[in-house]
Short mmCIF file of C-alpha atoms in Angstrom, two decimals:
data_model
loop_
_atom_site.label_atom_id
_atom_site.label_comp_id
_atom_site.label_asym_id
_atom_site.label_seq_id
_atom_site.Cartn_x
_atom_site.Cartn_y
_atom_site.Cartn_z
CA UNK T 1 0.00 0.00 0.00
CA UNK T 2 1.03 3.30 -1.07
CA UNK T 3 -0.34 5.21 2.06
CA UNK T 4 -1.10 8.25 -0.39
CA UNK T 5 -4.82 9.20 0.19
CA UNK T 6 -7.35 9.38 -3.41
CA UNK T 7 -9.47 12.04 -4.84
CA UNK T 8 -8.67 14.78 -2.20
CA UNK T 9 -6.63 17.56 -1.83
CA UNK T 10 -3.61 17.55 1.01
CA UNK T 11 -0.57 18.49 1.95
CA UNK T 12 3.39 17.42 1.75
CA UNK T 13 6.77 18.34 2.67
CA UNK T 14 8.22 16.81 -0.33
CA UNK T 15 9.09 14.35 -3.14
CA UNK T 16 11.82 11.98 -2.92
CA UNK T 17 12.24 10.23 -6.79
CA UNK T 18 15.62 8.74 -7.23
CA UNK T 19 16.00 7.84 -10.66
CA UNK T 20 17.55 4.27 -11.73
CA UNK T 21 18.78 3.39 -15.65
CA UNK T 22 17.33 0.23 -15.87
CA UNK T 23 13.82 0.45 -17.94
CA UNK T 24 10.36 0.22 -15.78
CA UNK T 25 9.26 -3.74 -15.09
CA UNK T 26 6.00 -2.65 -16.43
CA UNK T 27 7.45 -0.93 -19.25
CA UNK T 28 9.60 -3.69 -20.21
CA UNK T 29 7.01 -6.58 -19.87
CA UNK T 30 4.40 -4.29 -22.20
CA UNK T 31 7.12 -3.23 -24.91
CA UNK T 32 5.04 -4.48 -27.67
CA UNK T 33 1.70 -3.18 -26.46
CA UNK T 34 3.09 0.24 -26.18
CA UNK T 35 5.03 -0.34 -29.61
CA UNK T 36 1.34 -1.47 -30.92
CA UNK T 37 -0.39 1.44 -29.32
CA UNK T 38 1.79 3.87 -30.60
CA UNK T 39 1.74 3.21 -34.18
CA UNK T 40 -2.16 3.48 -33.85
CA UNK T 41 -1.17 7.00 -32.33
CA UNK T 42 0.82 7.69 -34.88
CA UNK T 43 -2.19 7.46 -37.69
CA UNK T 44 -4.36 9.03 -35.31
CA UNK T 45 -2.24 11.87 -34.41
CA UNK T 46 0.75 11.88 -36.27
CA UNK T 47 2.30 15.37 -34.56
CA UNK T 48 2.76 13.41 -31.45
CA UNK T 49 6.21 12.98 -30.65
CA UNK T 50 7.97 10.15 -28.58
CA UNK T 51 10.37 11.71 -26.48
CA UNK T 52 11.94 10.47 -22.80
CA UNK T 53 9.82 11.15 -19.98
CA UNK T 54 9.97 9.82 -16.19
CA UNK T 55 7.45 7.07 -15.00
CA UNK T 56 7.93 5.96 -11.34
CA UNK T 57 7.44 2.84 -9.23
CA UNK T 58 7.20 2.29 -5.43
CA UNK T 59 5.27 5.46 -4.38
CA UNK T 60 4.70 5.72 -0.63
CA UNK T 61 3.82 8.93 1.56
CA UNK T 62 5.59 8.72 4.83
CA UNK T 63 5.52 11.68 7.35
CA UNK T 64 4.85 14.24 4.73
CA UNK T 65 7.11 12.97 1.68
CA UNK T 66 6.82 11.09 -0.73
CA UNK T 67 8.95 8.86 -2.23
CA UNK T 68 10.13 6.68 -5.01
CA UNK T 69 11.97 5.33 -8.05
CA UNK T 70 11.69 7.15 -11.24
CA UNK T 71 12.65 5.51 -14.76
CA UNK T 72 13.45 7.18 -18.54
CA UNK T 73 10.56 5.90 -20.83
CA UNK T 74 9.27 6.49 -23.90
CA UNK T 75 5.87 9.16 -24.07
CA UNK T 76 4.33 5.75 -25.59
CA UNK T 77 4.89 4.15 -22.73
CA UNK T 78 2.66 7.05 -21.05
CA UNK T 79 0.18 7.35 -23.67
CA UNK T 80 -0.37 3.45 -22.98
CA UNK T 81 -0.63 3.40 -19.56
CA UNK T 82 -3.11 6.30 -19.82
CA UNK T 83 -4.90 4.16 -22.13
CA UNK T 84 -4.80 0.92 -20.09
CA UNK T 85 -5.03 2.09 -16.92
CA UNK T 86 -2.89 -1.20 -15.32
CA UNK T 87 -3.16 -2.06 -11.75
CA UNK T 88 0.75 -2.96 -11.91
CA UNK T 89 3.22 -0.49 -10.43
CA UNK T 90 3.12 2.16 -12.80
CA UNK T 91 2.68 5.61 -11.48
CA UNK T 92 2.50 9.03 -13.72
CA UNK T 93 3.46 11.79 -10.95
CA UNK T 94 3.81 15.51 -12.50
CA UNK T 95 3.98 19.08 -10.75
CA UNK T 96 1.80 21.56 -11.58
CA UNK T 97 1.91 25.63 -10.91
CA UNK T 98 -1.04 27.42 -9.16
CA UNK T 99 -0.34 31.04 -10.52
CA UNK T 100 -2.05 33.56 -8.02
CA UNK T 101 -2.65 37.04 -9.32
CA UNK T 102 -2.47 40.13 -6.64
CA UNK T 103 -5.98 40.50 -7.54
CA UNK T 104 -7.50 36.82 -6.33
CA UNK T 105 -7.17 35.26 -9.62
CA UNK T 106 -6.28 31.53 -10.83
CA UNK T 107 -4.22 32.07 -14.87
CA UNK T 108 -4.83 28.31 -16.39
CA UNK T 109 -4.25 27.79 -20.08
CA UNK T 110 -5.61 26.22 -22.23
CA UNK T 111 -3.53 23.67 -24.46
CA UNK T 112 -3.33 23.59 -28.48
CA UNK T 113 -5.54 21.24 -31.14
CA UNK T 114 -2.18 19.32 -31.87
CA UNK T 115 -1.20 18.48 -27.96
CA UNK T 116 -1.56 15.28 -26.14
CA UNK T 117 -4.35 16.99 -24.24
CA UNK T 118 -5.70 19.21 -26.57
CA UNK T 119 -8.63 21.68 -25.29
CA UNK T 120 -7.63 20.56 -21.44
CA UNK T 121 -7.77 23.37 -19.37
CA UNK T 122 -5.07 23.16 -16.28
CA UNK T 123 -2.05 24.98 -14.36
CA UNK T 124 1.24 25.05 -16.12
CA UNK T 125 2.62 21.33 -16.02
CA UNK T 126 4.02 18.42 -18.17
CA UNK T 127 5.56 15.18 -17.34
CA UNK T 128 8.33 14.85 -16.07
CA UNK T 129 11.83 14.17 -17.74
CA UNK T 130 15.51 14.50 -18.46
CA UNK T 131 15.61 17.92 -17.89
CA UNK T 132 13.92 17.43 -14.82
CA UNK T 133 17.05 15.31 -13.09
CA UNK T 134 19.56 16.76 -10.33
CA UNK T 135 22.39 14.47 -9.24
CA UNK T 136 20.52 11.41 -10.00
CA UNK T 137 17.32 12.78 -7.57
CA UNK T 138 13.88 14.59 -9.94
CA UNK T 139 13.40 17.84 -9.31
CA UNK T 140 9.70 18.49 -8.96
CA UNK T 141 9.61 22.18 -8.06
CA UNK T 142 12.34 22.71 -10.98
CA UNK T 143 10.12 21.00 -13.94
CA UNK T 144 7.12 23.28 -12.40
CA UNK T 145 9.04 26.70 -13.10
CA UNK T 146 10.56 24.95 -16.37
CA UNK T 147 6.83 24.43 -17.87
CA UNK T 148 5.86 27.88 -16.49
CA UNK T 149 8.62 29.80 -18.27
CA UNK T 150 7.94 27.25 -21.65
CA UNK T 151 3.97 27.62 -21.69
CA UNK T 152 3.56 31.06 -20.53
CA UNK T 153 6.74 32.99 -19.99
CA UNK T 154 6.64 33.92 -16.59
CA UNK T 155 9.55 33.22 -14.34
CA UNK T 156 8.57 31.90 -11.13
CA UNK T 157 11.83 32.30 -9.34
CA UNK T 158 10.74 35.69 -8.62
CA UNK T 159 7.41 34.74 -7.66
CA UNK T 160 6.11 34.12 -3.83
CA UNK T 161 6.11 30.54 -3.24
CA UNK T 162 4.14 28.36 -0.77
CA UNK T 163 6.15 27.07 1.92
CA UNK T 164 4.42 23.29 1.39
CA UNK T 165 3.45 21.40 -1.61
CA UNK T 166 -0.48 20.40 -2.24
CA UNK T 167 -0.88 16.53 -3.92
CA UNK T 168 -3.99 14.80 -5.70
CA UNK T 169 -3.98 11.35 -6.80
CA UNK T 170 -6.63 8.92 -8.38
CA UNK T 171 -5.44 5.27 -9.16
CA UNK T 172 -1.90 5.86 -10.32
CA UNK T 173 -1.60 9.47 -11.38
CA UNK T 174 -0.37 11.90 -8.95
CA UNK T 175 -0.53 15.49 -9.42
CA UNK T 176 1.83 17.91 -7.31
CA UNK T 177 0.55 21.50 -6.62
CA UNK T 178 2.58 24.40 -5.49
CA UNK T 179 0.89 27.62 -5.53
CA UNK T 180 2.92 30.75 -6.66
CA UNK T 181 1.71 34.77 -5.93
CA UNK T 182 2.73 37.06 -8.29
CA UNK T 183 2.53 40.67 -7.58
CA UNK T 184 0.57 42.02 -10.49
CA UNK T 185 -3.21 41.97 -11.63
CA UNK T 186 -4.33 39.19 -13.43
CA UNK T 187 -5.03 41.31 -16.53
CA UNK T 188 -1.28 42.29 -17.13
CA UNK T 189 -0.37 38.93 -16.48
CA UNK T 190 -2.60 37.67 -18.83
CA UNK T 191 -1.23 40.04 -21.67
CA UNK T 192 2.23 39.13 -20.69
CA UNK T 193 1.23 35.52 -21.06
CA UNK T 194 -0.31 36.13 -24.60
CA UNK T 195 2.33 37.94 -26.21
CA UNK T 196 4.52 35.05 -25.21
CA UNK T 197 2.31 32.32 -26.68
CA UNK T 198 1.82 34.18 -29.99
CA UNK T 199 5.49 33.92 -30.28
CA UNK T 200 6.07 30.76 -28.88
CA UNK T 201 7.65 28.10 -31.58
CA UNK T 202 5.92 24.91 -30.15
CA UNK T 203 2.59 26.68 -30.03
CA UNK T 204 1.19 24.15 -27.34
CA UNK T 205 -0.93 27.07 -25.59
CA UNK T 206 -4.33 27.75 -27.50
CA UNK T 207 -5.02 30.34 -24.86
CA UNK T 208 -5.05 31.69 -21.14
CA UNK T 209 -8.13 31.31 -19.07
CA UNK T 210 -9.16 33.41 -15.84
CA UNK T 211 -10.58 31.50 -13.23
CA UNK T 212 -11.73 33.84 -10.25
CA UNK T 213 -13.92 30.76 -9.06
CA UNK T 214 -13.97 26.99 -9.69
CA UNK T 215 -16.70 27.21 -12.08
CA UNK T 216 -14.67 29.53 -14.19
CA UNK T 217 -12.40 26.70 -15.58
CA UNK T 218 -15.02 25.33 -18.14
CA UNK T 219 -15.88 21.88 -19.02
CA UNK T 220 -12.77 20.72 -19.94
CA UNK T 221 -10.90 20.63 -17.19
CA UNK T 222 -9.76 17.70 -15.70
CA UNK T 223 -10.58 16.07 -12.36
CA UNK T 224 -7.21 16.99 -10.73
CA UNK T 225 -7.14 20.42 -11.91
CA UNK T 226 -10.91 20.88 -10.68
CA UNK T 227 -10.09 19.07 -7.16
CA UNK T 228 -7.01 22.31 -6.92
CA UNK T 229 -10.13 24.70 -7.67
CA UNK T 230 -12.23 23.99 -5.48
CA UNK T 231 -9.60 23.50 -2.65
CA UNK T 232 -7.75 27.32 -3.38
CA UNK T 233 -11.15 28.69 -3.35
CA UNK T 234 -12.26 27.32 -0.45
CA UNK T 235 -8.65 28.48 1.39
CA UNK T 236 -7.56 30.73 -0.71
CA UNK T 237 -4.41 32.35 1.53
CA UNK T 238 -1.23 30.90 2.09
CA UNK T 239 0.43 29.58 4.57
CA UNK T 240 -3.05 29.21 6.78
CA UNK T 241 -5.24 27.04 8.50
CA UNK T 242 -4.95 23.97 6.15
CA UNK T 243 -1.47 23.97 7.09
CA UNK T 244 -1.27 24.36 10.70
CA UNK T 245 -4.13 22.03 11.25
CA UNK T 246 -2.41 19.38 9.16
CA UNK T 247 -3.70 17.56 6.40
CA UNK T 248 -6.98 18.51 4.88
#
């Protein structure tokens, strides 16, 4: 058992993901599933591109951190166990940053028609990978700032930063939260955030969307996204009560 709760918001002191070479069990025991499933990707949505991320194994959640072993896969690997859905010991952790404006708001975007998740509506994320690796450890907070300054432009090293991290997870995906106050109004952050995506190369941002209250997402948004929502809306100040009363 894993010892990480389901379907609810609360908090952590950290991740712990120690990377090893050797490819995932599950990965290796399913290489021609995921070689099948890709090439039906491939006619499907040919712009997809099959580059290393991280998958992980041995997740547990132990006095505030959790922990585990992280291995360099192939995004078909991903896009299979997405699909699949296995009850083996394949877990898809990724961080994702809140981005508070001085004015109360939540800036999602929304991704691109040729994306993995196209029309999803979420925080600044993306799995994690090679870029994401420190002295053998994964570096959750750094891939957070790394997708930030790719997808929007925005640097969050100059941002205010939660002392703790947030966490959701259903089944075997695990989303990490850490919300980030930025001291301007959410309409100059927005245009900021625009003039960067129109100039962007990868064009994976369709668009930013204001949320000033969980409704305000839309209909696309997906179930960990909407579970960070409702919890910043319900407490939306940092460093508060959720915190010194433990976890929510």
């Amino acid at each position: 058992m894993s010892g990480i709760p389901e379907n609810r918001i609360f908090s952590l002191d950290a991740v712990r993901l120690s990377v090893d070479a050797a490819v995932h069990p599950w990965a290796a025991a399913e290489a021609s599933a995921i070689e099948a499933h890709w090439a039906r990707e491939q006619v499907e949505r040919p712009w997809l591109y099959n580059g290393t991320v991280l998958l992980h194994r041995g997740l547990q959640l132990d006095r505030g951190t959790i922990s585990g072993i992280s291995h360099r896969t192939p995004f078909a690997a991903l896009l299979h166990w997405i699909k699949c859905q296995p009850g083996a010991d394949v877990w898809h952790l990724f961080g994702s940053a809140v981005i508070l404006s001085s004015d109360g708001a939540m800036l999602l975007i929304r991704m691109a028609a040729k994306t993995a998740n196209a029309g999803k509506v979420y925080a600044p994320s993306g799995s994690l990978d090679d870029s994401d690796i420190r002295d053998g450890c994964v570096d959750v907070d750094g891939s957070m700032m790394r997708e930030t300054r790719e997808e929007t432009g925005l640097e969050l090293s100059v941002a205010g930063a939660e002392d703790r991290l947030l966490c959701w997870r259903s089944g075997g995906r695990v989303a990490i939260f850490r919300r980030f106050r930025i001291d301007e109004p959410a309409t100059l952050l927005v245009e900021r955030m625009r003039a960067h995506i129109e100039t962007d190369p990868e064009q994976e941002i369709d668009d930013v969307v204001i949320a000033r209250a969980p409704r305000d997402a839309g209909p696309t948004v997906p179930p960990h996204m909407q579970a960070m929502l409702d919890f910043h809306f319900a407490a939306p100040d940092f460093n508060t009560g959720w915190q010194a009363a433990g976890n929510r």
